[in-house]
Amino acid sequence: MNTLTVPASGATAPSRSRRRGDLATDAVVVVAVVAVLVVGLSTDRFVSYANLKAILTSASLVGIAALGLTLIMVGGAAVSLAISQTVAASGMVFLSAQSLGLVPALVLAVVCGAVVTGLQGAVVGFAAANPVVLTIAASFAITGVATGLTGGTSVSPSGTGYDVLNATPGGVPLCVFVLLALTAVVEWVLRRTGFGRSLYLGGENRRAARAAGLPVGRTTTVAWLGAGSLFAVTAAFTAAFNTAANVNLGGTLTFDAIAAVLAGGTPISGGRGSAVRTLAGAVLIAAVSDILLLRGYSTGVQIMVKGVIVLLVVVLVHLRSKGRAS
Amino acid sequence: MTSHPLGRPAVLLPLTAFGVTLVAFVLVPTYSDATIGSFDVYNTLQIFARLGPLALALGLTMIAGEFDLSVVGTYALGGMLTVQLGQEHVAHGVLAAVGAGAAIGLAQGCLIAGLRLPSMPVTLATYIALLGLTSALSGGLTKTYANVDVILWVDQTVLTWFSPRSLITLALFALAALVLAATRWGRELRAIGGDRRASRVAGVAVGPLLVGTFVASGVIAGLGGSLLSLSLGSANPDPGVQPLILAAAAALLGGVSLAGGRGSAVGLLGGILAVALLAEIATVTALPAYVTQLFYAGLLGIIVVVDAPDLHSALVRLRADLGPGNARVPAHPARNPHV
């Protein structure tokens, strides 16, 4: 599958060792998942349909936003530190537009997220601006504008259409289905489209991609537009669940999403990673938190273990890719 | 870049930021009903004492070309350890905070320097883990500090404008300024931030230097958290992301470049004082918080866009694209210089 990421480089040796390196990191993820499963199976009440639903539900909102962040990270733009704020703003738009109906409100929220994030992507893509500082600036701007417009109060829904998003077809929350569907879509876009291929190459080596005539600026902008749309989907579900939205709607989502992407084994430097990995990362973190919860550990311990998982995966992925390079 | 020292961003940015906010501070009575007294100067320095250690800890790693997100985690842990271990003797609590900071910095520094890992994901993971640890230590609750004498001591007025807490923070900056400006360590720190490969070739001990920087960052952040919880008389397990973002804003206003290799402790002092003055102006004039946020957004936006490496070439390309008859040369796979 990774031949796609190295368009006609001519040399077979690097692509073969690359495949081996990726297989190794995949193996690590598999081992981690198996280890979690073993501990999980020995945990009382872990293996039950209700618990599986609980894990998937808690992974879904973070997971959808993390899919968006995956696009940004694959493109080599490091991270966005404005995810929580973008989600808060899109959620506010979504709820205040409820009087127009569910679909128009959803479209408006997605447009809001896409435009706000896409603008940042254009500056990163065309001018190579530092994404960390830029997204910090954006987070101030978004919160500032949102607070200014609302006077710092919560936005209440102007209609009831949003409740459709809280549906649980077959007993499983709608957002779980949406997460799985969006994972498939993002994976397909990354693997099977010209956009996906140039995103990987631009993330791997910006200068080489530019020298090869790839539209790096445009590709980055499109990736961020997609990311913003996915943040808005998370926003709509979060806002529908809370039935109110203020500037704190996003909570700790920025760091949760980064943790999910990193735990999936996607390196922060770009050029590698996939939507399926991110899904695995989000589910891994949710499953571990669930096991700790069932075993009676406090929220603090759950957060701490999440940090340790991310640290371990970052170190392992780095070691594997270094072994590949030498 | 420019020959005149004022033209360099490391000098120009903090000077402008501090100058503008100072003028705005002094002129507060002319554009609002509020008056400015020595208490407002004291208050500004208290805000400085709260955020200064974070800006310094983050700024030092940024000069070295790294980014230590974990400072806020260390800050929270330091505060919690001080409150929980320093009830009897305050020194025990402060030492625990500083020791924890040093240990965290050592572990991170060894990982980052030893395995040549990018610092952002490592320190992000540490940040999450430390917030969890702090929350686990306190059961997720805010812990209060009962030693009232200490609480009164750290914030008592000294020389009208200062408190022991702001004086300690100023001393940290003075020490950092001395080390950065007058020692080989300071020069080498900027060197590894500017061009790590070249400095390694030139014989700089990059590894130990990086470890030392992360230890310094951890110690400063731990001490900062310790002082904050002594001042508040309590420790909160989750300080939120606002302190980190303000510290990053202060470091950037202080002329530190995110690409590394640029910045000074005096510049950092200018940056954080600008942030503190701004916060005090907002308090005194009862300015809505969102106005300050928009101001920061604009400021950072200008910094990042002006600093963007490809801005000029992007503008040139844009002009070329808009001009007539400028079809792009199609990509030729065989010439792809992929390495």
XYZ file of C-alpha atoms in Angstrom:
665
model
C 0.000 0.000 0.000
C 2.894 2.314 0.628
C 4.145 2.283 -2.909
C 1.511 4.939 -3.356
C 3.358 7.282 -1.061
C 6.540 7.123 -3.112
C 5.518 8.036 -6.624
C 7.906 6.435 -9.098
C 11.077 7.106 -7.174
C 12.770 4.577 -9.415
C 14.737 2.945 -6.623
C 13.199 -0.200 -5.175
C 15.457 -0.593 -2.149
C 14.186 2.385 -0.129
C 10.558 1.517 -0.795
C 11.075 -2.067 0.318
C 12.794 -1.071 3.558
C 10.120 1.559 4.001
C 7.484 -1.110 3.769
C 9.334 -3.131 6.376
C 9.555 -0.109 8.685
C 5.865 0.562 8.344
C 5.092 -3.093 8.945
C 7.145 -2.905 12.122
C 5.250 0.084 13.426
C 2.010 -1.612 12.463
C 3.185 -4.635 14.446
C 3.804 -2.478 17.492
C 0.280 -1.135 17.299
C -1.055 -4.678 16.981
C 1.003 -5.851 19.979
C -0.259 -2.921 22.031
C -3.840 -3.662 21.061
C -3.385 -7.338 21.961
C -1.859 -6.388 25.322
C -4.784 -4.096 26.020
C -7.189 -6.859 25.027
C -5.495 -9.374 27.340
C -5.736 -6.993 30.281
C -9.239 -6.103 29.186
C -10.379 -9.725 28.990
C -9.178 -10.283 32.537
C -11.142 -7.245 33.684
C -14.595 -7.819 35.024
C -17.411 -6.487 32.821
C -14.983 -5.469 30.023
C -16.327 -7.998 27.548
C -19.875 -6.923 27.105
C -21.858 -5.329 24.338
C -22.698 -2.363 26.546
C -19.045 -1.778 27.341
C -18.003 -2.046 23.700
C -20.586 0.603 22.915
C -19.231 2.783 25.706
C -15.680 2.529 24.339
C -16.694 3.306 20.763
C -18.877 6.191 21.881
C -16.126 7.800 23.896
C -13.703 7.294 21.006
C -16.046 8.711 18.391
C -16.082 12.462 19.049
C -12.334 12.668 19.617
C -11.832 10.262 16.706
C -13.656 12.397 14.145
C -11.634 15.482 15.099
C -8.469 13.348 15.107
C -9.214 12.278 11.508
C -9.102 15.957 10.593
C -5.847 16.393 12.450
C -4.471 13.356 10.591
C -4.868 15.249 7.310
C -2.948 18.162 8.799
C -0.197 15.962 10.233
C 0.279 13.839 7.096
C 0.769 17.069 5.169
C 3.760 17.783 7.375
C 2.271 20.796 9.043
C 2.744 19.439 12.564
C -0.342 20.245 14.595
C -3.220 22.626 15.023
C -3.583 24.029 18.530
C -6.923 25.640 17.676
C -9.089 22.499 17.476
C -11.071 23.131 20.681
C -11.783 26.710 19.670
C -12.802 25.761 16.124
C -15.134 23.121 17.529
C -16.636 25.633 19.962
C -17.253 28.193 17.218
C -18.718 25.652 14.774
C -20.909 24.240 17.543
C -22.253 27.690 18.302
C -23.017 28.253 14.613
C -24.695 24.856 14.432
C -27.035 25.482 17.355
C -27.890 29.072 16.486
C -28.774 28.042 12.911
C -31.200 25.323 14.055
C -34.210 27.403 13.039
C -33.149 26.880 9.404
C -33.404 23.118 9.780
C -30.875 20.401 10.530
C -29.176 20.138 7.142
C -28.654 23.881 6.528
C -27.354 24.211 10.103
C -24.968 21.343 9.540
C -23.783 22.864 6.264
C -23.257 26.255 7.920
C -21.265 24.656 10.755
C -19.082 22.752 8.275
C -18.530 25.897 6.214
C -17.569 27.769 9.389
C -15.063 25.112 10.449
C -13.682 24.682 6.925
C -13.238 28.401 6.244
C -11.657 29.168 9.614
C -9.249 26.215 9.388
C -8.694 26.494 5.626
C -7.543 30.098 5.985
C -4.867 28.950 8.428
C -3.960 26.141 6.033
C -3.494 28.613 3.184
C -1.056 30.675 5.240
C 0.810 27.510 6.290
C 0.778 26.011 2.804
C 1.682 29.032 0.691
C 3.897 30.990 3.080
C 5.283 28.097 5.186
C 4.206 29.970 8.319
C 4.836 28.196 11.604
C 1.639 26.233 12.270
C 2.047 26.246 16.067
C 2.151 30.014 16.423
C -0.374 30.549 13.689
C -2.918 28.215 15.264
C -2.313 29.749 18.714
C -3.073 33.130 17.148
C -6.143 31.628 15.494
C -7.333 30.183 18.800
C -7.191 33.665 20.352
C -8.965 35.150 17.347
C -11.739 32.536 17.277
C -12.408 32.769 21.014
C -12.223 36.547 20.867
C -14.712 36.864 18.017
C -17.012 34.198 19.485
C -17.021 35.870 22.910
C -17.519 39.270 21.342
C -20.488 38.123 19.276
C -22.225 36.196 22.057
C -21.259 38.465 24.921
C -19.721 35.438 26.589
C -23.008 33.615 27.043
C -24.005 30.150 25.932
C -25.811 29.699 22.630
C -29.104 27.843 22.926
C -30.562 25.911 20.020
C -33.096 27.852 17.951
C -34.838 24.629 16.897
C -35.013 20.955 17.779
C -33.637 19.397 14.566
C -30.264 18.824 16.231
C -31.764 16.005 18.298
C -31.475 13.716 15.261
C -27.721 13.606 15.944
C -28.395 12.108 19.370
C -30.152 9.153 17.757
C -29.000 5.640 18.615
C -29.890 3.390 15.654
C -29.657 -0.220 16.801
C -28.662 0.984 20.233
C -25.388 2.435 18.955
C -24.958 6.224 18.936
C -25.051 7.777 15.467
C -21.617 9.344 15.951
C -20.030 5.874 16.027
C -21.361 5.101 12.540
C -20.245 8.525 11.366
C -16.753 7.916 12.763
C -16.451 4.591 10.922
C -17.799 6.029 7.667
C -15.548 9.082 7.811
C -12.524 6.888 8.572
C -13.221 4.944 5.379
C -13.669 8.153 3.381
C -10.476 9.786 4.685
C -8.513 6.566 4.179
C -9.745 6.327 0.605
C -8.900 9.960 -0.107
C -5.406 9.537 1.342
C -4.636 6.295 -0.477
C -6.492 6.442 -3.747
C -6.540 10.037 -4.925
C -3.939 12.307 -6.460
C -4.589 14.748 -3.646
C -3.695 12.090 -1.070
C -0.495 11.163 -2.847
C 0.703 14.748 -3.161
C -0.218 15.335 0.496
C 2.078 12.472 1.540
C 4.907 13.689 -0.654
C 4.551 17.298 0.488
C 4.602 16.131 4.097
C 7.610 13.904 3.564
C 9.693 16.492 1.761
C 8.216 19.888 1.062
C 11.093 21.075 -1.091
C 11.190 17.938 -3.195
C 7.435 18.074 -3.724
C 7.690 21.680 -4.788
C 10.617 20.912 -7.088
C 8.549 18.129 -8.626
C 5.941 20.740 -9.487
C 3.322 19.602 -6.991
C 0.997 22.381 -5.809
C 2.101 22.167 -2.167
C 0.284 25.312 -1.096
C -2.999 24.245 -2.637
C -2.736 20.683 -1.341
C -2.078 21.931 2.216
C -5.001 24.340 1.997
C -7.340 21.575 0.848
C -6.108 19.290 3.662
C -6.847 21.975 6.245
C -10.256 22.660 4.662
C -11.034 18.968 5.096
C -9.715 19.051 8.646
C -11.937 22.021 9.485
C -14.979 20.219 8.084
C -14.236 17.209 10.289
C -13.778 19.458 13.339
C -17.230 20.882 12.529
C -18.754 17.385 12.451
C -17.377 16.760 15.951
C -18.735 20.177 16.908
C -22.253 19.383 15.688
C -22.369 16.142 17.679
C -20.870 17.735 20.796
C -23.253 20.683 20.630
C -26.251 18.409 20.016
C -25.254 16.293 22.996
C -24.814 19.302 25.301
C -27.850 21.158 23.834
C -25.904 24.370 24.419
C -22.616 25.765 23.206
C -20.215 28.336 24.589
C -16.544 29.109 23.980
C -15.547 26.192 26.227
C -17.481 23.593 24.224
C -14.239 22.156 22.812
C -12.842 21.344 26.257
C -9.536 19.458 26.060
C -10.267 18.253 22.531
C -7.110 19.799 21.034
C -4.827 17.623 23.123
C -7.130 14.590 23.047
C -7.099 14.640 19.249
C -3.319 15.049 19.093
C -2.969 12.166 21.561
C -5.210 9.939 19.417
C -3.270 10.650 16.216
C 0.098 10.134 17.913
C -1.080 6.983 19.706
C -2.036 5.609 16.291
C 1.627 5.815 15.325
C 1.467 8.762 12.932
C 4.700 10.740 13.276
C 4.401 14.469 13.866
C 6.918 15.190 11.115
C 4.480 14.259 8.347
C 4.565 12.165 5.216
C 3.213 9.068 6.933
C 0.144 7.975 8.828
C -3.374 6.959 7.922
C -6.982 7.351 8.947
C -7.153 3.715 10.101
C -4.163 4.294 12.388
C -5.886 7.306 13.910
C -9.041 5.277 14.464
C -6.896 2.634 16.174
C -5.237 5.294 18.315
C -8.558 6.790 19.399
C -10.025 3.348 20.214
C -6.825 2.305 22.031
C -6.951 5.342 24.304
C -10.684 4.911 24.897
C -10.256 1.195 25.656
C -7.394 1.762 28.098
C -9.326 4.535 29.860
C -12.312 2.174 30.039
C -10.253 -0.645 31.569
C -8.797 1.723 34.156
C -12.279 3.011 34.928
C -13.647 -0.522 35.349
C -10.737 -1.376 37.606
C -11.600 1.616 39.775
C -8.771 4.010 38.952
C -9.384 7.767 39.176
C -9.671 10.160 36.243
C -6.179 11.406 37.048
C -4.673 7.944 36.561
C -6.585 7.542 33.288
C -5.168 10.814 31.953
C -1.680 9.901 33.153
C -1.774 6.526 31.391
C -2.991 8.255 28.237
C 0.125 10.446 28.340
C 2.363 7.426 28.916
C 0.791 5.567 25.958
C 1.384 8.532 23.675
C 4.979 8.814 24.894
C 5.652 5.099 24.331
C 4.158 5.085 20.842
C 6.089 8.232 19.859
C 9.356 6.667 21.032
C 8.638 3.296 19.388
C 7.601 4.768 16.062
C 10.682 6.957 16.073
C 12.994 4.027 16.871
C 11.464 1.921 14.105
C 11.739 4.639 11.503
C 15.338 5.325 12.552
C 16.162 1.637 12.169
C 14.670 1.846 8.717
C 16.738 4.888 7.762
C 20.107 3.416 8.717
C 20.137 40.356 8.768
C 20.186 44.102 9.406
C 23.327 45.732 10.675
C 21.605 48.055 13.130
C 20.817 46.225 16.398
C 17.355 47.806 16.575
C 16.489 46.231 13.245
C 16.942 42.729 14.616
C 13.691 41.038 15.655
C 15.284 39.751 18.878
C 15.631 43.381 20.000
C 12.939 45.136 18.036
C 10.012 42.915 19.033
C 10.329 43.005 22.836
C 11.286 46.680 22.766
C 8.212 47.577 20.722
C 5.890 45.290 22.689
C 7.117 46.572 26.054
C 7.240 50.193 24.886
C 3.741 50.223 23.453
C 2.141 48.477 26.436
C 4.054 50.715 28.893
C 2.820 53.863 27.140
C -0.706 52.425 27.084
C -0.385 51.654 30.809
C 0.861 55.134 31.769
C -1.820 56.789 29.639
C -4.682 54.745 31.153
C -6.106 57.802 33.021
C -6.354 59.728 29.728
C -8.655 57.228 28.026
C -10.595 55.769 30.941
C -11.931 56.760 34.328
C -9.378 54.582 36.077
C -6.285 55.946 37.764
C -2.871 54.343 38.001
C -1.148 53.956 41.345
C 1.789 52.071 42.747
C -0.595 49.215 43.502
C -1.126 48.704 39.786
C 2.611 48.409 39.263
C 2.705 45.869 42.097
C -0.173 43.992 40.490
C 1.514 43.955 37.093
C 4.594 42.460 38.691
C 2.407 39.850 40.421
C 1.031 38.807 37.013
C 4.619 38.760 35.810
C 5.540 36.472 38.737
C 2.701 34.132 37.820
C 3.522 33.756 34.115
C 7.201 34.754 34.015
C 8.678 31.375 35.023
C 6.601 29.622 32.346
C 7.684 32.088 29.656
C 11.316 31.725 30.708
C 11.168 27.912 30.823
C 9.465 27.705 27.431
C 11.644 30.468 25.955
C 14.908 28.721 26.869
C 13.879 25.552 25.048
C 12.663 27.618 22.087
C 16.053 29.329 21.793
C 17.566 25.839 21.578
C 15.187 25.059 18.703
C 12.891 22.856 20.784
C 9.414 23.392 22.231
C 8.667 22.277 25.785
C 4.892 21.929 26.054
C 5.270 20.091 29.360
C 6.085 23.277 31.303
C 2.448 23.717 32.326
C 2.332 20.100 33.532
C 5.457 20.631 35.617
C 3.963 23.920 36.834
C 0.805 22.152 38.032
C 2.738 19.265 39.613
C 5.152 21.673 41.339
C 2.274 23.583 42.857
C 0.578 20.403 44.050
C 3.764 18.930 45.556
C 4.472 22.193 47.376
C 1.030 22.254 48.936
C 1.005 18.572 49.881
C 4.592 18.175 51.101
C 5.222 21.674 52.389
C 2.528 21.927 55.036
C 5.068 21.488 57.853
C 8.156 23.033 56.326
C 7.699 25.141 53.235
C 11.246 24.345 52.123
C 10.366 20.660 51.756
C 7.535 21.525 49.404
C 9.590 23.904 47.283
C 12.460 21.412 47.119
C 10.075 18.650 46.044
C 8.705 20.878 43.274
C 12.165 21.862 42.059
C 13.411 18.274 42.316
C 10.425 16.935 40.389
C 10.999 19.609 37.738
C 14.648 18.615 37.431
C 13.787 14.910 37.181
C 11.131 15.533 34.521
C 13.519 17.747 32.572
C 16.294 15.153 32.848
C 14.077 12.333 31.603
C 12.719 14.382 28.703
C 16.115 15.805 27.824
C 17.696 12.347 27.733
C 14.903 11.002 25.515
C 14.981 13.951 23.126
C 18.765 14.301 22.938
C 19.603 10.611 23.163
C 17.159 9.328 20.552
C 17.011 12.598 18.600
C 13.264 12.681 18.995
C 11.256 15.761 18.044
C 10.460 17.577 21.290
C 6.862 18.510 20.525
C 5.213 15.043 20.728
C 7.408 13.980 23.664
C 6.652 17.053 25.752
C 2.989 16.907 24.771
C 2.787 13.332 26.077
C 4.600 14.381 29.255
C 2.228 17.312 29.635
C -0.798 14.993 29.498
C 0.849 12.477 31.860
C 1.823 15.172 34.368
C -1.663 16.678 34.447
C -2.956 13.163 35.125
C -0.378 12.572 37.846
C -1.212 15.888 39.516
C -4.902 15.094 39.386
C -4.261 11.585 40.765
C -2.185 13.040 43.639
C -4.998 15.346 44.657
C -7.954 13.134 43.762
C -8.898 15.780 41.189
C -9.531 18.341 43.904
C -8.019 21.722 44.663
C -5.812 21.386 47.741
C -5.435 24.240 50.200
C -2.273 25.306 51.953
C -2.651 25.993 55.642
C 0.606 27.798 56.457
C -0.746 31.364 56.460
C 2.595 32.935 57.447
C 4.169 31.723 54.205
C 1.196 32.860 52.122
C 1.439 36.344 53.610
C 5.216 36.402 53.208
C 5.447 35.608 49.482
C 3.053 38.379 48.512
C 3.969 41.113 51.033
C 4.878 44.476 49.509
C 8.604 45.092 49.248
C 9.968 48.465 48.062
C 6.416 49.626 47.150
C 6.263 47.769 43.826
C 7.660 44.318 44.512
C 6.902 41.171 46.463
C 9.324 38.365 47.373
C 7.627 36.334 44.656
C 8.174 38.871 41.871
C 11.719 39.509 43.117
C 12.512 35.777 42.931
C 11.103 35.666 39.396
C 13.165 38.716 38.437
C 16.224 37.008 39.909
C 15.543 33.962 37.705
C 15.488 36.212 34.647
C 18.682 37.985 35.771
C 20.420 34.643 36.213
C 19.248 33.455 32.809
C 20.355 36.735 31.225
C 23.796 36.375 32.773
C 24.198 32.794 31.620
C 22.874 33.436 28.119
C 24.849 36.611 27.506
C 28.139 35.970 29.230
C 28.853 32.263 29.103
C 29.812 29.757 26.474
C 26.633 27.859 27.355
C 24.510 30.779 26.163
C 26.321 31.073 22.855
C 26.158 27.338 22.272
C 22.448 27.286 23.116
C 21.748 29.748 20.322
C 24.099 27.811 18.044
C 22.281 24.489 18.436
C 18.992 26.314 17.923
C 20.224 27.966 14.748
C 21.997 25.080 13.053
C 22.301 21.887 15.051
C 24.327 19.980 12.490
C 26.869 22.737 12.096
C 27.256 23.157 15.857
C 27.750 19.406 16.269
C 30.462 19.498 13.613
C 31.984 22.528 15.323
C 32.390 20.492 18.499
C 29.424 21.629 20.589
C 28.306 18.904 23.008
C 24.736 19.056 21.731
C 23.361 16.200 23.865
C 24.427 17.424 27.320
C 23.471 20.969 26.396
C 19.946 19.907 25.413
C 19.557 17.829 28.579
C 20.745 20.807 30.626
C 18.243 23.092 28.905
C 15.345 20.762 29.620
C 16.453 20.393 33.256
C 16.604 24.187 33.570
C 13.173 24.440 31.962
C 11.750 21.847 34.384
C 13.296 23.477 37.447
C 12.042 26.950 36.515
C 8.538 25.661 35.735
C 8.408 23.637 38.975
C 9.553 26.622 41.031
C 7.023 28.850 39.268
C 4.193 26.471 40.124
C 5.438 26.238 43.687
C 5.472 30.031 44.119
C 2.016 30.351 42.562
C 0.408 27.842 44.910
C 2.088 29.490 47.919
C 0.646 32.811 46.780
C -2.855 31.450 46.182
C -2.747 29.298 49.281
C -3.968 26.406 47.169
C -3.027 24.182 44.246
C -5.325 23.466 41.309
C -4.716 20.165 39.504
C -5.683 21.623 36.124
C -4.319 25.059 35.252
C -5.888 24.906 31.779
C -4.124 25.819 28.553
C -4.305 29.596 28.982
C -0.972 29.854 30.905
C 0.837 27.901 28.197
C -0.585 30.028 25.420
C 0.199 33.273 27.251
C 3.736 32.040 27.938
C 4.213 31.179 24.258
C 2.837 34.579 23.257
C 5.216 36.250 25.709
C 8.205 34.307 24.374
C 7.360 35.222 20.777
C 6.810 38.872 21.686
C 10.146 38.583 23.470
C 11.849 38.046 20.125
C 12.385 34.289 20.438
C 12.001 32.533 17.124
C 10.152 29.225 16.874
C 12.772 28.103 14.386
C 15.302 28.438 17.201
C 18.624 30.178 17.480
C 17.268 33.588 18.325
C 16.343 35.232 21.621
C 17.646 36.516 24.926
C 16.524 36.533 28.543
C 16.180 40.328 28.477
C 13.969 40.026 25.407
C 11.890 37.368 27.182
C 11.561 39.757 30.156
C 10.299 42.464 27.785
C 7.810 40.045 26.246
C 6.368 38.795 29.509
C 6.218 42.319 30.993
C 4.244 43.394 27.917
C 1.801 40.533 28.515
C 1.541 41.405 32.217
C 1.002 45.115 31.503
C -1.674 44.250 28.991
C -3.453 42.039 31.519
C -3.293 44.791 34.146
C -4.581 47.426 31.701
C -7.473 45.112 30.865
C -8.228 44.688 34.591
C -7.986 48.395 35.452
C -10.082 49.595 32.532
C -12.499 46.642 32.840
C -11.805 45.868 29.193
C -13.756 42.828 27.970
C -11.499 39.776 27.830
C -12.217 39.192 24.160
C -10.647 42.505 23.176
C -7.364 41.416 24.760
C -7.661 38.067 22.987
C -8.189 39.724 19.620
C -5.209 41.943 20.345
C -2.998 38.890 21.023
C -4.347 37.198 17.914
C -3.456 40.182 15.759
C -0.011 40.518 17.313
C 0.871 36.823 16.920
C -0.638 36.757 13.445
C 1.647 39.589 12.342
C 4.698 37.920 13.909
C 4.051 34.556 12.295
C 3.252 35.905 8.844
C 6.262 38.241 8.763
C 8.429 35.367 9.988
C 7.132 32.900 7.362
C 10.042 31.671 5.237
C 8.145 31.235 1.979
C 6.091 34.417 2.148
C 8.214 36.318 -0.356
C 8.487 33.489 -2.864
C 4.767 32.806 -2.483
C 3.968 36.402 -3.402
C 6.301 36.237 -6.386
C 4.715 32.978 -7.512
C 1.236 34.379 -7.038
C 2.128 37.339 -9.243
C 3.588 34.993 -11.833
C 0.484 32.799 -11.741
C -1.811 35.758 -12.225
C 0.251 37.055 -15.118
C -0.535 35.914 -18.690
C 0.956 32.825 -20.278
C 2.463 31.297 -17.168
C 1.508 27.670 -17.318
C 3.216 25.558 -14.675
C 5.862 23.128 -15.871
C 4.317 19.695 -15.350
C 5.941 17.362 -12.898
C 8.352 14.836 -14.273
C 8.407 11.727 -12.083
C 11.884 10.612 -13.124
C 13.341 13.916 -12.004
C 11.743 13.738 -8.598
C 14.660 14.442 -6.239
C 13.130 12.332 -3.532
C 15.713 11.152 -1.042
